[in-house]
CSV table of C-alpha atoms and ligand atoms in Angstrom, one decimal:
chain,number,residue,atom,x,y,z
A,10,MET,CA,1.6,25.9,25.9
A,11,GLU,CA,0.9,22.2,26.5
A,12,LYS,CA,3.5,20.6,28.8
A,13,PHE,CA,4.8,17.2,29.0
A,14,PRO,CA,4.2,15.6,32.2
A,15,GLU,CA,6.3,16.8,35.0
A,16,ASP,CA,7.7,13.4,35.9
A,17,THR,CA,9.3,12.9,32.3
A,18,PRO,CA,12.8,14.0,32.3
A,19,ALA,CA,12.4,16.2,29.1
A,20,LEU,CA,13.3,19.7,30.1
A,21,HIS,CA,16.2,19.5,27.9
A,22,ALA,CA,15.0,18.5,24.5
A,23,ASP,CA,17.2,16.8,21.6
A,24,LEU,CA,16.1,19.0,19.0
A,25,ILE,CA,13.9,22.4,18.8
A,26,ILE,CA,12.7,23.8,15.5
A,27,HIS,CA,11.6,27.3,16.3
A,28,ASP,CA,10.3,30.6,14.5
A,29,ALA,CA,8.3,28.3,11.7
A,30,TYR,CA,4.9,28.4,10.7
A,31,VAL,CA,3.4,25.4,12.8
A,32,VAL,CA,0.5,23.5,11.3
A,33,THR,CA,-0.5,21.0,14.2
A,34,MET,CA,-3.4,19.0,12.8
A,35,ASP,CA,-4.3,18.4,16.5
A,36,GLN,CA,-8.0,18.1,17.7
A,37,LYS,CA,-8.0,22.0,17.9
A,38,TYR,CA,-6.4,22.6,14.6
A,39,ARG,CA,-4.0,24.9,16.2
A,40,LEU,CA,-1.9,26.9,14.0
A,41,PHE,CA,1.3,29.0,15.0
A,42,GLU,CA,2.9,31.9,13.0
A,43,LYS,CA,6.1,32.0,15.0
A,44,GLY,CA,5.7,28.5,16.5
A,45,ALA,CA,8.2,25.7,17.9
A,46,VAL,CA,8.2,22.0,18.4
A,47,ALA,CA,10.7,20.5,20.8
A,48,VAL,CA,11.7,16.9,20.6
A,49,ALA,CA,13.3,14.4,23.0
A,50,ASN,CA,14.0,10.7,22.7
A,51,GLY,CA,11.8,10.8,19.3
A,52,ILE,CA,8.9,12.2,21.3
A,53,ILE,CA,7.2,15.6,20.7
A,54,VAL,CA,7.6,17.1,24.2
A,55,ALA,CA,6.1,20.7,23.4
A,56,VAL,CA,4.5,22.7,20.9
A,57,GLY,CA,3.6,26.4,21.1
A,58,ASN,CA,4.6,29.7,20.5
A,59,THR,CA,8.4,29.8,20.0
A,60,ARG,CA,8.6,32.2,23.2
A,61,ASP,CA,6.5,30.0,25.4
A,62,VAL,CA,8.6,26.8,24.2
A,63,LEU,CA,12.1,28.3,24.4
A,64,GLU,CA,11.3,29.6,28.1
A,65,ARG,CA,10.9,25.9,29.3
A,66,TYR,CA,13.2,23.8,26.9
A,67,GLY,CA,16.6,24.2,25.5
A,68,ALA,CA,18.2,21.9,23.0
A,69,ALA,CA,21.5,20.6,21.6
A,70,ARG,CA,20.1,21.1,18.2
A,71,MET,CA,18.3,24.3,17.4
A,72,ILE,CA,16.9,24.7,14.0
A,73,ASP,CA,15.7,28.3,12.8
A,74,GLY,CA,12.5,27.9,10.9
A,75,ARG,CA,12.2,31.1,9.7
A,76,LYS,CA,10.5,31.3,6.1
A,77,MET,CA,9.6,27.6,6.9
A,78,LEU,CA,6.4,25.7,7.5
A,79,LEU,CA,6.4,22.8,9.9
A,80,MET,CA,3.6,20.3,9.7
A,81,PRO,CA,3.2,16.3,10.4
A,82,GLY,CA,4.7,14.0,8.0
A,83,LEU,CA,2.3,12.8,5.4
A,84,VAL,CA,0.8,9.3,5.6
A,85,ASN,CA,0.4,7.5,2.3
A,86,THR,CA,-2.1,4.8,3.1
A,87,HIS,CA,-1.9,2.8,0.0
A,88,THR,CA,1.1,2.1,-2.3
A,89,HIS,CA,3.2,-0.8,-3.8
A,90,SER,CA,6.5,0.6,-3.3
A,91,PRO,CA,8.8,-1.7,-5.2
A,92,MET,CA,6.7,-1.0,-8.4
A,93,THR,CA,8.7,2.2,-9.0
A,94,ILE,CA,10.7,0.1,-11.3
A,95,PHE,CA,7.4,-0.2,-13.7
A,96,ARG,CA,7.0,3.7,-13.8
A,97,GLY,CA,5.7,4.5,-17.1
A,98,TYR,CA,5.8,0.7,-18.3
A,99,ALA,CA,2.1,0.9,-19.6
A,100,ASP,CA,0.0,3.7,-19.5
A,101,ASP,CA,-3.3,4.9,-21.1
A,102,ILE,CA,-5.2,1.8,-21.1
A,103,PRO,CA,-8.0,0.1,-18.9
A,104,LEU,CA,-7.0,-1.4,-15.7
A,105,LYS,CA,-8.1,-4.8,-16.3
A,106,GLN,CA,-5.8,-5.0,-19.8
A,107,TRP,CA,-3.2,-3.0,-17.9
A,108,LEU,CA,-3.2,-5.5,-15.0
A,109,TYR,CA,-3.5,-8.8,-16.8
A,110,ASP,CA,-1.8,-8.1,-20.1
A,111,HIS,CA,1.3,-6.0,-18.7
A,112,ILE,CA,1.6,-5.7,-15.0
A,113,PHE,CA,1.0,-9.4,-13.9
A,114,PRO,CA,3.3,-10.9,-16.7
A,115,VAL,CA,6.3,-8.4,-16.1
A,116,GLU,CA,6.0,-8.9,-12.4
A,117,SER,CA,6.3,-12.6,-12.9
A,118,ALA,CA,9.5,-12.3,-14.8
A,119,PHE,CA,11.1,-9.5,-13.0
A,120,VAL,CA,9.9,-9.3,-9.1
A,121,LEU,CA,13.2,-10.7,-7.6
A,122,PRO,CA,14.4,-10.0,-4.3
A,123,GLU,CA,17.3,-7.6,-5.8
A,124,ASN,CA,14.6,-5.8,-8.1
A,125,VAL,CA,12.4,-5.3,-5.1
A,126,ARG,CA,15.3,-3.9,-3.1
A,127,LEU,CA,16.2,-1.6,-5.7
A,128,GLY,CA,12.4,-0.4,-6.6
A,129,THR,CA,11.8,0.2,-2.6
A,130,LYS,CA,15.0,2.2,-2.2
A,131,LEU,CA,13.9,4.3,-5.3
A,132,ALA,CA,10.5,4.8,-3.8
A,133,LEU,CA,11.8,5.6,-0.4
A,134,ALA,CA,13.9,8.3,-1.9
A,135,GLU,CA,11.0,9.8,-3.7
A,136,MET,CA,8.7,9.6,-0.6
A,137,ILE,CA,11.3,11.2,1.7
A,138,ARG,CA,12.1,13.9,-0.8
A,139,SER,CA,8.1,14.7,-1.0
A,140,GLY,CA,7.3,14.6,2.6
A,141,THR,CA,6.0,11.1,3.3
A,142,THR,CA,6.9,9.8,6.7
A,143,THR,CA,4.5,6.8,6.8
A,144,PHE,CA,3.3,4.4,4.2
A,145,ASN,CA,1.1,1.4,4.0
A,146,ASP,CA,2.5,-1.4,1.5
A,147,MET,CA,1.1,-4.3,-0.4
A,148,TYR,CA,3.7,-6.2,-2.7
A,149,TYR,CA,5.6,-9.5,-2.7
A,150,HIS,CA,9.0,-10.1,-1.2
A,151,SER,CA,7.9,-8.0,1.8
A,152,ASP,CA,11.0,-9.1,3.8
A,153,GLU,CA,13.2,-7.3,1.3
A,154,VAL,CA,11.0,-4.2,1.2
A,155,ALA,CA,11.4,-4.5,5.2
A,156,GLY,CA,15.1,-4.6,4.9
A,157,VAL,CA,15.3,-1.4,2.9
A,158,VAL,CA,12.8,0.6,5.0
A,159,ASP,CA,14.6,-0.4,8.2
A,160,LYS,CA,17.9,1.0,6.7
A,161,ALA,CA,16.2,4.0,5.5
A,162,GLY,CA,14.4,4.9,9.0
A,163,MET,CA,11.1,5.2,7.6
A,164,ARG,CA,7.8,4.1,9.4
A,165,ALA,CA,5.7,1.7,7.5
A,166,VAL,CA,2.9,-0.9,7.4
A,167,LEU,CA,4.4,-3.8,5.1
A,168,THR,CA,2.3,-6.7,3.7
A,169,GLU,CA,2.6,-9.6,1.5
A,170,GLY,CA,0.0,-9.6,-1.2
A,171,LEU,CA,-2.3,-12.7,-1.0
A,172,ILE,CA,-3.6,-13.9,-4.5
A,173,ASP,CA,-5.1,-17.1,-5.8
A,174,PHE,CA,-2.3,-17.6,-8.7
A,175,PRO,CA,1.4,-18.3,-8.2
A,176,VAL,CA,3.0,-15.0,-7.5
A,177,PRO,CA,6.8,-13.9,-7.0
A,178,ASN,CA,7.6,-15.3,-3.6
A,179,SER,CA,4.5,-17.5,-3.0
A,180,PRO,CA,3.5,-20.4,-5.3
A,181,THR,CA,0.2,-20.6,-3.3
A,182,PRO,CA,-1.9,-18.1,-1.2
A,183,ALA,CA,-1.1,-20.5,1.7
A,184,ASP,CA,2.5,-20.0,1.3
A,185,ALA,CA,2.0,-16.2,1.4
A,186,LEU,CA,-0.1,-16.2,4.5
A,187,ARG,CA,2.5,-18.5,6.3
A,188,PHE,CA,5.2,-16.0,5.2
A,189,SER,CA,2.8,-13.2,6.5
A,190,GLU,CA,2.8,-14.7,10.0
A,191,GLU,CA,6.4,-15.3,10.0
A,192,MET,CA,6.9,-11.7,9.0
A,193,ILE,CA,4.3,-10.5,11.6
A,194,GLN,CA,6.2,-12.2,14.4
A,195,ALA,CA,9.8,-11.2,13.3
A,196,TYR,CA,8.9,-7.5,13.1
A,197,ARG,CA,6.8,-7.1,16.3
A,198,PRO,CA,9.7,-5.7,18.4
A,199,HIS,CA,10.6,-3.4,15.5
A,200,PRO,CA,9.9,0.5,16.5
A,201,LEU,CA,9.0,1.6,13.0
A,202,ILE,CA,7.9,-1.5,11.1
A,203,THR,CA,4.4,-3.2,11.5
A,204,VAL,CA,3.6,-6.1,9.3
A,205,GLY,CA,0.2,-6.3,8.2
A,206,VAL,CA,-2.0,-8.7,6.0
A,207,SER,CA,-3.1,-7.9,2.5
A,208,VAL,CA,-5.5,-9.8,0.1
A,209,HIS,CA,-5.2,-8.5,-3.4
A,210,SER,CA,-8.9,-8.2,-4.5
A,211,VAL,CA,-12.3,-10.0,-4.6
A,212,TYR,CA,-11.6,-10.9,-8.5
A,213,SER,CA,-8.3,-12.5,-7.6
A,214,ALA,CA,-8.8,-14.4,-4.4
A,215,SER,CA,-11.3,-16.7,-2.9
A,216,SER,CA,-13.4,-16.1,0.2
A,217,LEU,CA,-11.2,-18.8,2.0
A,218,VAL,CA,-8.2,-16.7,1.4
A,219,TYR,CA,-10.1,-13.7,2.9
A,220,GLN,CA,-11.3,-15.6,5.7
A,221,GLN,CA,-7.9,-16.9,6.6
A,222,ALA,CA,-6.3,-13.5,6.2
A,223,PHE,CA,-9.0,-11.8,8.4
A,224,GLU,CA,-8.3,-14.5,11.1
A,225,LEU,CA,-4.4,-13.9,10.9
A,226,ALA,CA,-4.9,-10.1,11.0
A,227,GLY,CA,-7.1,-10.5,13.9
A,228,LYS,CA,-5.0,-12.8,15.8
A,229,TYR,CA,-2.1,-10.3,15.8
A,230,GLY,CA,-4.3,-6.9,15.8
A,231,VAL,CA,-2.4,-5.6,12.6
A,232,PRO,CA,-4.0,-3.8,9.6
A,233,PHE,CA,-5.7,-5.8,6.9
A,234,ASN,CA,-5.9,-4.5,3.4
A,235,THR,CA,-7.7,-5.2,0.2
A,236,HIS,CA,-8.3,-3.6,-3.2
A,237,LEU,CA,-12.1,-3.0,-3.5
A,238,ALA,CA,-14.7,-1.9,-6.0
A,239,GLU,CA,-12.1,-0.1,-7.9
A,240,THR,CA,-13.5,-0.3,-11.4
A,241,ARG,CA,-17.0,-0.9,-13.1
A,242,TRP,CA,-15.6,-4.0,-14.4
A,243,GLU,CA,-15.1,-5.4,-11.0
A,244,PHE,CA,-18.5,-4.4,-9.9
A,245,ASP,CA,-20.2,-6.1,-12.7
A,246,LEU,CA,-18.3,-9.1,-12.3
A,247,ILE,CA,-18.9,-9.7,-8.7
A,248,MET,CA,-22.7,-8.9,-9.4
A,249,ASP,CA,-22.5,-11.4,-11.9
A,250,ARG,CA,-20.6,-14.0,-10.0
A,251,TYR,CA,-22.2,-13.8,-6.6
A,252,GLY,CA,-25.3,-11.5,-7.1
A,253,VAL,CA,-24.1,-8.9,-4.7
A,254,THR,CA,-21.9,-5.9,-4.8
A,255,PRO,CA,-18.2,-6.0,-3.9
A,256,ALA,CA,-18.7,-4.5,-0.4
A,257,ARG,CA,-21.7,-6.7,0.4
A,258,TYR,CA,-19.8,-9.7,-0.8
A,259,LEU,CA,-17.0,-9.1,1.8
A,260,ASP,CA,-19.8,-8.6,4.4
A,261,ASP,CA,-21.3,-11.9,3.3
A,262,ILE,CA,-18.0,-13.9,3.6
A,263,GLY,CA,-17.5,-12.3,7.3
A,264,VAL,CA,-14.5,-10.2,6.7
A,265,LEU,CA,-15.9,-6.4,6.5
A,266,GLY,CA,-14.8,-4.9,9.7
A,267,LYS,CA,-12.8,-2.7,11.8
A,268,GLY,CA,-9.2,-2.8,10.9
A,269,LEU,CA,-10.0,-3.4,7.2
A,270,ILE,CA,-8.6,-0.9,4.8
A,271,LEU,CA,-10.5,-0.7,1.4
A,272,ALA,CA,-8.2,0.9,-1.4
A,273,HIS,CA,-10.2,2.8,-4.0
A,274,ALA,CA,-13.7,1.9,-2.9
A,275,VAL,CA,-14.9,3.9,-5.9
A,276,HIS,CA,-18.0,1.9,-7.0
A,277,LEU,CA,-20.1,1.6,-3.7
A,278,THR,CA,-23.9,1.9,-3.6
A,279,ASP,CA,-25.7,4.3,-1.0
A,280,SER,CA,-26.4,0.9,1.0
A,281,ASP,CA,-22.7,-0.3,0.6
A,282,MET,CA,-21.4,3.0,2.2
A,283,GLU,CA,-23.7,2.6,5.3
A,284,LEU,CA,-22.6,-0.9,5.4
A,285,VAL,CA,-18.9,-0.1,5.3
A,286,ALA,CA,-19.6,2.6,7.9
A,287,LEU,CA,-21.7,0.3,10.1
A,288,ARG,CA,-19.0,-2.2,10.1
A,289,GLY,CA,-16.0,0.3,10.9
A,290,ALA,CA,-14.3,-0.5,7.8
A,291,GLY,CA,-11.9,2.2,6.4
A,292,VAL,CA,-11.2,3.5,2.8
A,293,ALA,CA,-7.6,4.6,1.4
A,294,HIS,CA,-8.3,7.1,-1.2
A,295,ASN,CA,-6.5,7.0,-4.5
A,296,PRO,CA,-7.7,9.9,-6.5
A,297,GLN,CA,-4.9,10.1,-9.1
A,298,CYS,CA,-4.8,6.4,-9.8
A,299,ASN,CA,-8.6,6.3,-10.2
A,300,MET,CA,-8.5,9.3,-12.7
A,301,LYS,CA,-5.6,7.9,-14.8
A,302,LEU,CA,-7.2,4.7,-15.3
A,303,ALA,CA,-10.6,6.2,-15.6
A,304,SER,CA,-11.9,4.1,-12.9
A,305,GLY,CA,-14.2,6.6,-11.4
A,306,VAL,CA,-14.4,8.9,-8.3
A,307,ALA,CA,-14.8,7.5,-4.9
A,308,PRO,CA,-17.7,9.1,-2.9
A,309,ILE,CA,-15.4,10.5,-0.3
A,310,PRO,CA,-17.4,13.3,0.8
A,311,ARG,CA,-20.4,11.0,1.6
A,312,LEU,CA,-18.1,8.3,3.5
A,313,LEU,CA,-16.7,11.0,5.7
A,314,GLU,CA,-20.3,12.2,6.4
A,315,LEU,CA,-21.2,8.8,7.3
A,316,GLY,CA,-18.2,8.7,9.7
A,317,VAL,CA,-16.0,6.5,7.8
A,318,THR,CA,-12.2,6.8,8.4
A,319,VAL,CA,-10.6,7.9,5.2
A,320,GLY,CA,-6.7,8.1,4.5
A,321,LEU,CA,-5.1,9.3,1.4
A,322,GLY,CA,-2.8,7.2,-1.0
A,323,THR,CA,-0.9,7.4,-4.1
A,324,ASP,CA,-1.1,3.6,-5.1
A,325,GLY,CA,1.7,2.1,-6.9
A,326,VAL,CA,3.7,4.1,-9.2
A,327,ALA,CA,3.0,2.0,-12.4
A,328,SER,CA,-0.5,3.6,-12.2
A,329,ASN,CA,0.0,7.2,-10.7
A,330,ASN,CA,2.9,7.8,-11.8
A,331,ASP,CA,4.5,9.3,-8.6
A,332,LEU,CA,4.5,9.0,-4.9
A,333,ASP,CA,4.2,12.7,-4.3
A,334,MET,CA,1.2,13.4,-1.7
A,335,PHE,CA,1.2,16.8,-2.2
A,336,ASP,CA,0.2,16.1,-5.8
A,337,GLU,CA,-2.4,13.7,-4.4
A,338,MET,CA,-3.8,16.0,-2.0
A,339,ARG,CA,-4.5,18.5,-4.9
A,340,SER,CA,-6.0,16.0,-7.1
A,341,CYS,CA,-8.1,14.9,-4.3
A,342,ALA,CA,-9.7,18.3,-3.7
A,343,PHE,CA,-10.2,19.2,-7.4
A,344,SER,CA,-11.6,15.8,-8.4
A,345,HIS,CA,-14.4,16.0,-5.9
A,346,LYS,CA,-15.2,19.7,-6.5
A,347,ILE,CA,-15.6,19.1,-10.1
A,348,THR,CA,-17.5,15.8,-9.9
A,349,GLN,CA,-19.8,17.4,-7.6
A,350,MET,CA,-19.7,20.7,-9.3
A,351,ASP,CA,-19.6,22.1,-5.8
A,352,PRO,CA,-16.3,24.0,-4.7
A,353,THR,CA,-17.2,23.6,-1.2
A,354,VAL,CA,-16.5,20.0,-0.8
A,355,MET,CA,-13.1,18.6,0.2
A,356,ASP,CA,-11.8,22.0,1.4
A,357,ALA,CA,-8.2,22.4,1.8
A,358,ARG,CA,-8.2,21.5,5.8
A,359,THR,CA,-10.4,18.5,5.3
A,360,VAL,CA,-7.8,17.2,2.6
A,361,LEU,CA,-4.9,17.8,4.6
A,362,GLU,CA,-6.6,15.9,7.6
A,363,VAL,CA,-7.1,13.0,5.3
A,364,ALA,CA,-3.6,13.1,4.4
A,365,THR,CA,-2.2,13.1,7.9
A,366,ILE,CA,-4.2,12.3,11.1
A,367,GLY,CA,-7.1,10.6,8.9
A,368,GLY,CA,-4.2,8.2,7.6
A,369,ALA,CA,-2.7,7.6,10.9
A,370,ARG,CA,-6.5,6.6,12.2
A,371,LEU,CA,-6.9,4.3,9.1
A,372,LEU,CA,-3.6,2.5,10.0
A,373,GLY,CA,-4.5,2.4,13.6
A,374,MET,CA,-1.4,4.6,14.6
A,375,ASP,CA,-3.4,8.0,15.5
A,376,ALA,CA,-2.0,7.5,19.0
A,377,GLN,CA,1.5,7.8,17.8
A,378,ILE,CA,1.3,9.9,14.5
A,379,GLY,CA,-0.4,12.1,12.4
A,380,SER,CA,-0.3,15.4,14.2
A,381,LEU,CA,2.1,17.7,16.2
A,382,GLU,CA,1.2,17.0,19.9
A,383,PRO,CA,3.1,16.5,23.0
A,384,GLY,CA,3.4,12.8,23.6
A,385,LYS,CA,3.2,11.7,19.9
A,386,ARG,CA,6.3,10.5,17.9
A,387,ALA,CA,8.3,13.2,16.0
A,388,ASP,CA,7.3,12.5,12.6
A,389,MET,CA,7.3,15.9,10.8
A,390,ILE,CA,8.4,17.9,7.8
A,391,LEU,CA,9.7,21.2,7.2
A,392,LEU,CA,8.9,23.1,3.7
A,393,ASP,CA,10.8,25.9,2.4
A,394,LEU,CA,8.7,29.2,1.8
A,395,ASN,CA,11.3,31.1,0.3
A,396,ARG,CA,9.8,30.5,-3.1
A,397,PRO,CA,7.5,32.6,-5.3
A,398,HIS,CA,4.6,30.4,-5.2
A,399,ALA,CA,4.7,30.2,-1.3
A,400,HIS,CA,3.5,34.1,-1.2
A,401,PRO,CA,1.6,35.6,0.1
A,402,VAL,CA,0.4,33.6,3.1
A,403,TYR,CA,-3.3,34.2,4.0
A,404,ASN,CA,-4.3,30.5,4.9
A,405,LEU,CA,-2.1,27.9,5.7
A,406,TYR,CA,-4.2,24.9,4.6
A,407,SER,CA,-4.8,26.6,1.2
A,408,LEU,CA,-0.9,27.1,0.9
A,409,ILE,CA,-0.3,23.5,1.6
A,410,VAL,CA,-3.0,22.0,-0.3
A,411,TYR,CA,-3.1,24.1,-3.4
A,412,SER,CA,0.4,25.8,-3.7
A,413,LEU,CA,2.9,23.9,-2.1
A,414,ARG,CA,4.6,20.9,-4.0
A,415,GLY,CA,6.7,17.9,-2.9
A,416,SER,CA,9.7,19.5,-4.1
A,417,ASP,CA,9.3,22.2,-1.5
A,418,VAL,CA,10.2,19.8,1.3
A,419,HIS,CA,13.2,20.8,2.8
A,420,SER,CA,13.8,18.5,5.8
A,421,VAL,CA,12.2,15.4,7.0
A,422,TYR,CA,12.1,13.6,10.7
A,423,VAL,CA,10.8,10.2,11.5
A,424,ASP,CA,10.9,9.7,15.2
A,425,GLY,CA,12.9,12.7,15.8
A,426,LYS,CA,15.7,11.4,13.5
A,427,PRO,CA,16.4,13.4,10.4
A,428,LEU,CA,16.2,11.4,7.0
A,429,MET,CA,16.4,14.4,5.0
A,430,VAL,CA,18.1,18.0,5.9
A,431,ASN,CA,18.2,21.0,3.6
A,432,ARG,CA,17.1,18.5,0.5
A,433,GLU,CA,20.1,16.3,1.3
A,434,LEU,CA,18.9,12.6,1.9
A,435,LEU,CA,20.9,11.0,5.0
A,436,THR,CA,19.5,7.4,5.0
A,437,VAL,CA,19.1,6.5,1.4
A,438,ASP,CA,22.1,6.6,-1.0
A,439,GLU,CA,21.2,8.1,-4.2
A,440,ALA,CA,24.7,7.5,-5.8
A,441,ASP,CA,24.3,5.1,-8.8
A,442,LEU,CA,20.7,4.5,-7.7
A,443,PHE,CA,19.2,6.1,-11.0
A,444,GLU,CA,21.8,4.0,-13.5
A,445,GLN,CA,20.9,0.9,-11.6
A,446,VAL,CA,17.1,1.6,-12.2
A,447,GLU,CA,17.7,2.8,-15.8
A,448,ALA,CA,19.9,-0.6,-16.3
A,449,LEU,CA,16.9,-2.8,-15.0
A,450,ALA,CA,14.5,-0.9,-17.2
A,451,ARG,CA,16.6,-1.6,-20.4
A,452,ASP,CA,16.4,-5.4,-19.3
A,453,ILE,CA,12.7,-5.1,-18.7
A,454,SER,CA,12.2,-3.3,-22.2
A,455,SER,CA,14.2,-5.8,-24.1
A,456,HIS,CA,12.3,-8.8,-22.3
A,457,ARG,CA,9.0,-7.1,-23.6
A,458,GLU,CA,10.6,-6.8,-27.2
A,459,GLU,CA,11.3,-10.5,-27.2
A,460,LEU,CA,7.8,-11.3,-26.0
A,461,THR,CA,6.2,-9.4,-28.6
A,462,ALA,CA,8.5,-10.8,-31.4
A,463,LYS,CA,7.6,-14.1,-30.2
A,464,LYS,CA,3.8,-13.4,-30.2
A,465,ILE,CA,4.1,-12.1,-33.6
A,466,GLY,CA,6.1,-15.2,-34.7
A,467,GLN,CA,3.4,-17.5,-33.4
A,468,ALA,CA,0.5,-15.4,-34.9
A,469,GLY,CA,2.6,-15.9,-38.3
A,470,VAL,CA,2.8,-19.6,-37.9
A,471,SER,CA,-0.9,-20.1,-36.9
A,472,ARG,CA,-1.9,-18.1,-40.3
B,521,ZN,ZN1,-3.2,-0.8,-5.2
């Protein structure tokens, strides 16, 4: 058993979960069949066999983990949490049309502070219920997102999306940049929230915006996100416009480097992949969104071979259409296997690694989270195995990635604090939440009907 340094006054832990299957995702990939984790002051102080841990630690709160599985909380490395309010708003159409004809217009009308708060709250309820403990977000009114996240006790990287046209909360990218810096400064002391920087994409933002964002992220050492090479349309557009691939373009303008998180990275050439690896940028992989919008399959196995840091993400709910990382893990494994016609690629352990410690590395948080190890923050989830699809147990990685579901999550801890116990949310109030969301959805639907009627009217006049 690993022990916490002797000089730390942690022999009495606050919380011990014992007799559970424990999947650590530490460097040795240690597994325990009757394992225990002890937590003091939000930090994991011991991980090991129950007998060994209980010999050394006692705790006020003892949780019997029999018939349960304890593992690190999942890290969702790319999402737009307030977009839960647009779940199912526009499906089954290509990305460009989806974005420009549906999402951007509805956002300009409905992305208001109160709706952002409502959407974020719905997202947090969904994420906690399905075992996510950290997420990386890009949206507008990130101050409103931060307020809700703070109350819920989730860990997050929050960013304000920079884009060349007027968007909710920012008439210009310069405003969004100023706002980002204020937010970074305001949240520097926060224990769970890190504010980073985001530029929407190479087709919607200028090189100047990228360079200014890059400088800002560098100045404070915070994560820098952008969507990149998501679709063939984007790839061809950038080739036409600049004569280089999207990845090469980012390098030419001087922003491809360590700390940059590329969401999607589907359309990369062989030399793009080598370039991304060489520069030390990372990739947030969103397999379900890429399949649903028929964007393609990101070359994740090759990127991993090249040593690129990869995390898993759901992307926003409007293009997924949920925030369940268990679902995403299964899709990740299956999509690569079928694309390569090779069942050995993206094995269950590799997928779980991408969804936990890989995501933590991508966000620059692997010293604090991503695995269950002494010294790390206690972000962990308990899964209920007392269900038919959880038996028998031959291989824990296989069980997690191929059999378990988000709805099997029983309890969730962030920084050692319970956010959900026995499927009861403790920090997000779901009372009236769904009714409020439905009421907003009715407004959004009537707005769309009015717009459609107006368009038909205009078409009639011009005829
Ligand atoms: Zn996205």
